[in-house]
Tab-separated table of C-alpha atoms in Angstrom:
chain	number	residue	atom	x	y	z
A	207	GLY	CA	118.859	123.840	107.998
A	208	ALA	CA	118.503	122.076	111.317
A	209	GLY	CA	116.729	118.760	111.474
A	210	VAL	CA	114.384	117.478	114.137
A	211	SER	CA	115.967	117.702	117.558
A	212	GLN	CA	114.998	115.877	120.720
A	213	SER	CA	115.999	116.239	124.324
A	214	PRO	CA	117.249	114.727	126.453
A	215	SER	CA	119.103	112.111	124.424
A	216	ASN	CA	119.026	109.751	127.390
A	217	LYS	CA	116.806	109.668	130.437
A	218	VAL	CA	117.052	107.281	133.358
A	219	THR	CA	114.236	107.439	135.879
A	220	GLU	CA	112.798	105.430	138.693
A	221	LYS	CA	109.556	103.545	138.424
A	222	GLY	CA	106.644	105.757	139.405
A	223	LYS	CA	108.255	109.064	138.437
A	224	ASP	CA	106.954	111.342	135.690
A	225	VAL	CA	109.111	112.207	132.682
A	226	GLU	CA	108.910	114.838	129.950
A	227	LEU	CA	110.472	114.384	126.540
A	228	ARG	CA	110.881	117.297	124.168
A	229	CYS	CA	110.790	117.550	120.391
A	230	ASP	CA	111.737	120.520	118.216
A	231	PRO	CA	110.441	119.884	114.699
A	232	ILE	CA	111.857	121.272	111.486
A	233	SER	CA	110.856	124.895	111.121
A	234	GLY	CA	107.732	125.276	109.018
A	235	HIS	CA	106.618	121.672	109.357
A	236	THR	CA	102.978	121.546	110.342
A	237	ALA	CA	102.749	117.863	111.180
A	238	LEU	CA	104.459	116.252	114.161
A	239	TYR	CA	104.452	112.615	115.216
A	240	TRP	CA	105.614	110.633	118.235
A	241	TYR	CA	106.634	107.005	117.896
A	242	ARG	CA	108.033	104.477	120.363
A	243	GLN	CA	110.719	101.962	119.429
A	244	SER	CA	111.160	99.051	121.779
A	245	LEU	CA	114.144	96.731	121.584
A	246	GLY	CA	113.898	94.515	118.531
A	247	GLN	CA	110.593	96.025	117.491
A	248	GLY	CA	109.510	98.372	114.791
A	249	LEU	CA	108.267	101.832	115.500
A	250	GLU	CA	104.892	102.094	117.200
A	251	PHE	CA	102.795	105.190	116.487
A	252	LEU	CA	101.750	107.154	119.561
A	253	ILE	CA	100.244	110.528	118.611
A	254	TYR	CA	99.970	112.923	115.654
A	255	PHE	CA	99.563	116.703	115.541
A	256	GLN	CA	98.533	118.541	112.376
A	257	GLY	CA	98.484	122.313	112.524
A	258	ASN	CA	95.869	123.572	114.950
A	259	SER	CA	93.649	120.510	114.649
A	260	ALA	CA	92.922	118.257	117.603
A	261	PRO	CA	95.671	115.639	117.879
A	262	ASP	CA	95.154	112.016	116.882
A	263	LYS	CA	95.832	110.187	120.146
A	264	SER	CA	94.799	106.759	118.891
A	265	GLY	CA	98.240	105.230	119.460
A	266	LEU	CA	98.746	106.226	123.081
A	267	PRO	CA	99.047	102.977	125.075
A	268	SER	CA	97.494	104.250	128.301
A	269	ASP	CA	96.185	107.380	129.987
A	270	ARG	CA	99.602	107.787	131.608
A	271	PHE	CA	100.803	109.088	128.262
A	272	SER	CA	99.970	112.570	127.020
A	273	ALA	CA	101.454	115.090	124.642
A	274	GLU	CA	101.032	118.692	123.770
A	275	ARG	CA	102.296	120.974	121.086
A	276	THR	CA	102.711	124.625	121.902
A	277	GLY	CA	102.386	127.318	119.254
A	278	GLY	CA	102.344	124.752	116.495
A	279	SER	CA	106.016	124.019	117.040
A	280	VAL	CA	107.691	122.378	120.040
A	281	SER	CA	106.054	119.262	121.448
A	282	THR	CA	106.359	117.583	124.823
A	283	LEU	CA	105.508	113.947	125.493
A	284	THR	CA	104.744	113.291	129.148
A	285	ILE	CA	104.682	109.874	130.764
A	286	GLN	CA	103.238	109.814	134.261
A	287	ARG	CA	103.990	107.174	136.871
A	288	THR	CA	106.518	105.458	134.610
A	289	GLN	CA	106.641	101.671	134.478
A	290	GLN	CA	109.499	99.417	133.417
A	291	GLU	CA	107.651	98.496	130.234
A	292	ASP	CA	107.832	102.168	129.216
A	293	SER	CA	111.569	101.733	128.629
A	294	ALA	CA	112.152	102.378	124.933
A	295	VAL	CA	113.468	104.913	122.476
A	296	TYR	CA	110.930	107.661	121.863
A	297	LEU	CA	111.190	109.146	118.397
A	298	CYS	CA	109.691	112.339	117.098
A	299	ALA	CA	109.148	113.103	113.418
A	300	SER	CA	107.858	116.095	111.527
A	301	SER	CA	106.626	116.548	108.000
A	302	GLY	CA	105.789	119.395	105.703
A	303	ARG	CA	103.769	119.633	102.519
A	304	GLY	CA	105.487	116.717	100.819
A	305	GLY	CA	104.446	114.376	103.605
A	306	GLU	CA	107.885	112.804	104.072
A	307	GLN	CA	108.537	112.252	107.760
A	308	PHE	CA	111.903	113.377	109.092
A	309	PHE	CA	112.913	111.755	112.347
A	310	GLY	CA	114.886	113.081	115.262
A	311	PRO	CA	117.613	111.034	116.976
A	312	GLY	CA	115.267	109.907	119.726
A	313	THR	CA	115.290	109.893	123.512
A	314	ARG	CA	116.320	106.634	125.138
A	315	LEU	CA	114.204	106.192	128.254
A	316	THR	CA	115.217	103.684	130.905
A	317	VAL	CA	112.878	103.053	133.813
A	318	LEU	CA	114.575	101.311	136.715
B	246	GLN	CA	98.494	93.062	115.459
B	247	GLN	CA	101.408	93.782	113.161
B	248	GLN	CA	100.000	95.532	110.092
B	249	VAL	CA	103.220	95.202	108.127
B	250	LYS	CA	105.212	91.974	108.338
B	251	GLN	CA	108.925	92.119	107.550
B	252	SER	CA	111.531	89.426	106.970
B	253	PRO	CA	114.205	88.394	107.550
B	254	GLN	CA	114.964	89.677	111.024
B	255	SER	CA	118.672	89.736	110.215
B	256	LEU	CA	120.727	89.375	107.078
B	257	ILE	CA	124.423	88.925	106.399
B	258	VAL	CA	125.679	89.639	102.894
B	259	GLN	CA	129.125	89.711	101.337
B	260	LYS	CA	130.381	92.986	99.939
B	261	GLY	CA	129.206	93.313	96.358
B	262	GLY	CA	126.252	91.004	96.876
B	263	ILE	CA	122.539	91.719	96.689
B	264	SER	CA	120.574	92.296	99.891
B	265	ILE	CA	116.867	91.530	99.711
B	266	ILE	CA	114.350	92.417	102.416
B	267	ASN	CA	110.686	91.519	102.115
B	268	CYS	CA	107.495	93.008	103.506
B	269	ALA	CA	103.840	92.046	103.313
B	270	TYR	CA	100.616	93.757	104.299
B	271	GLU	CA	96.908	92.995	104.366
B	272	ASN	CA	95.195	96.376	104.486
B	273	THR	CA	94.367	97.530	100.956
B	274	ALA	CA	93.876	101.076	102.254
B	275	PHE	CA	97.657	101.500	102.343
B	276	ASP	CA	98.777	103.743	99.486
B	277	TYR	CA	102.354	104.734	100.290
B	278	PHE	CA	105.233	102.397	101.108
B	279	PRO	CA	108.522	103.910	102.296
B	280	TRP	CA	111.712	102.209	103.397
B	281	TYR	CA	113.765	103.688	106.210
B	282	GLN	CA	117.419	103.146	107.090
B	283	GLN	CA	118.530	103.474	110.691
B	284	PHE	CA	122.078	103.566	112.023
B	285	PRO	CA	122.748	102.929	115.723
B	286	GLY	CA	121.941	105.945	117.869
B	287	LYS	CA	120.200	107.758	115.032
B	288	GLY	CA	116.634	108.203	113.974
B	289	PRO	CA	115.348	106.435	110.855
B	290	ALA	CA	115.999	108.213	107.559
B	291	LEU	CA	113.884	107.835	104.443
B	292	LEU	CA	115.699	105.774	101.837
B	293	ILE	CA	113.181	105.263	99.044
B	294	ALA	CA	109.398	105.085	98.732
B	295	ILE	CA	106.819	103.780	96.275
B	296	ARG	CA	103.112	104.143	95.582
B	297	PRO	CA	101.022	101.173	94.423
B	298	ASP	CA	100.498	102.497	90.898
B	299	VAL	CA	104.037	101.423	89.924
B	300	SER	CA	105.693	98.022	90.217
B	301	GLU	CA	109.276	99.150	90.643
B	302	LYS	CA	111.257	102.195	91.665
B	303	LYS	CA	115.008	102.511	91.493
B	304	GLU	CA	117.297	105.062	93.088
B	305	GLY	CA	120.965	104.323	92.667
B	306	ARG	CA	121.733	100.930	94.189
B	307	PHE	CA	118.342	100.745	95.921
B	308	THR	CA	115.242	99.295	94.238
B	309	ILE	CA	111.738	98.717	95.553
B	310	SER	CA	109.725	95.995	93.877
B	311	PHE	CA	105.984	96.173	94.494
B	312	ASN	CA	103.433	93.411	93.875
B	313	LYS	CA	99.983	94.886	94.436
B	314	SER	CA	98.044	91.667	93.890
B	315	ALA	CA	100.203	89.762	96.373
B	316	LYS	CA	100.322	92.727	98.756
B	317	GLN	CA	104.070	92.420	99.020
B	318	PHE	CA	106.981	94.745	98.472
B	319	SER	CA	110.694	94.315	98.780
B	320	LEU	CA	113.904	96.304	98.981
B	321	HIS	CA	116.871	95.234	96.898
B	322	ILE	CA	120.303	96.688	97.621
B	323	MET	CA	122.632	96.018	94.735
B	324	ASP	CA	126.424	95.897	95.151
B	325	SER	CA	125.998	95.958	98.928
B	326	GLN	CA	128.717	97.847	100.803
B	327	PRO	CA	129.881	97.702	104.439
B	328	GLY	CA	128.507	101.236	104.833
B	329	ASP	CA	125.041	99.838	104.109
B	330	SER	CA	125.178	97.909	107.402
B	331	ALA	CA	122.195	99.256	109.298
B	332	THR	CA	118.656	98.348	110.293
B	333	TYR	CA	116.064	98.700	107.543
B	334	PHE	CA	112.375	99.222	108.167
B	335	CYS	CA	109.561	98.976	105.693
B	336	ALA	CA	106.455	100.983	106.415
B	337	ALA	CA	103.035	101.765	105.046
B	338	ARG	CA	100.682	104.713	105.285
B	339	MET	CA	96.939	104.590	105.004
B	340	ARG	CA	95.019	106.529	102.397
B	341	GLY	CA	92.894	109.190	104.077
B	342	GLY	CA	94.265	108.352	107.475
B	343	ALA	CA	96.236	110.313	110.017
B	344	ASN	CA	99.420	110.050	107.956
B	345	ASN	CA	101.119	107.995	110.635
B	346	LEU	CA	103.280	105.165	109.397
B	347	PHE	CA	102.836	101.484	110.240
B	348	PHE	CA	106.299	99.962	110.492
B	349	GLY	CA	107.655	96.479	110.031
B	350	THR	CA	109.823	95.058	112.801
B	351	GLY	CA	113.083	95.791	111.022
B	352	THR	CA	115.923	93.876	109.366
B	353	ARG	CA	119.431	94.190	110.679
B	354	LEU	CA	121.744	94.075	107.663
B	355	THR	CA	125.441	93.323	108.027
B	356	VAL	CA	127.633	93.584	104.946
B	357	ILE	CA	130.893	91.715	105.357
B	358	PRO	CA	133.945	93.234	103.633
């Protein structure tokens, strides 16, 4: 079966522009996570969706960041008014009953 | 504040040698400790995981040693191979929490042929 997919794989944008990053989780997985990986750093938790429950947004670094998950499947992470410090790899993961998180390949965001 | 501290930052090992990566944590609410392997351009992939009720778990050449009292755990890669060259992350998940993982900063392992 297909794993977690993310698009685009690379995104270059200018400072101040908005960007949308997409995640397609593994079919049937009810939990979906967004993480950010900055150069030389570990993964930083951003937001967590579980089924139809309200998302856990405790990791979002500022109100410029938001995410939604439509129909319990595809998720979009939106960054408004991008800043250079937003440059990172954004990783999406999903998990099913077993709880193991399966990661996508990530979207590399570069803000010029 | 880094919830999970990982060392070393980088490691070079000869083929056939043992690679050892160490992690430490403070929060006793953590109850699940996975290790992830990441190759360049790929997302992290689960390698092996342990819960604090056991002191060691082995899967093939990979072993996790867990010291609950010291709040430390380590990954041992036996008979290291060039194909093991990757970045390794330890992580921890909180009991009763949101299920998100707290990651260490990663160890870049290079296995020299």
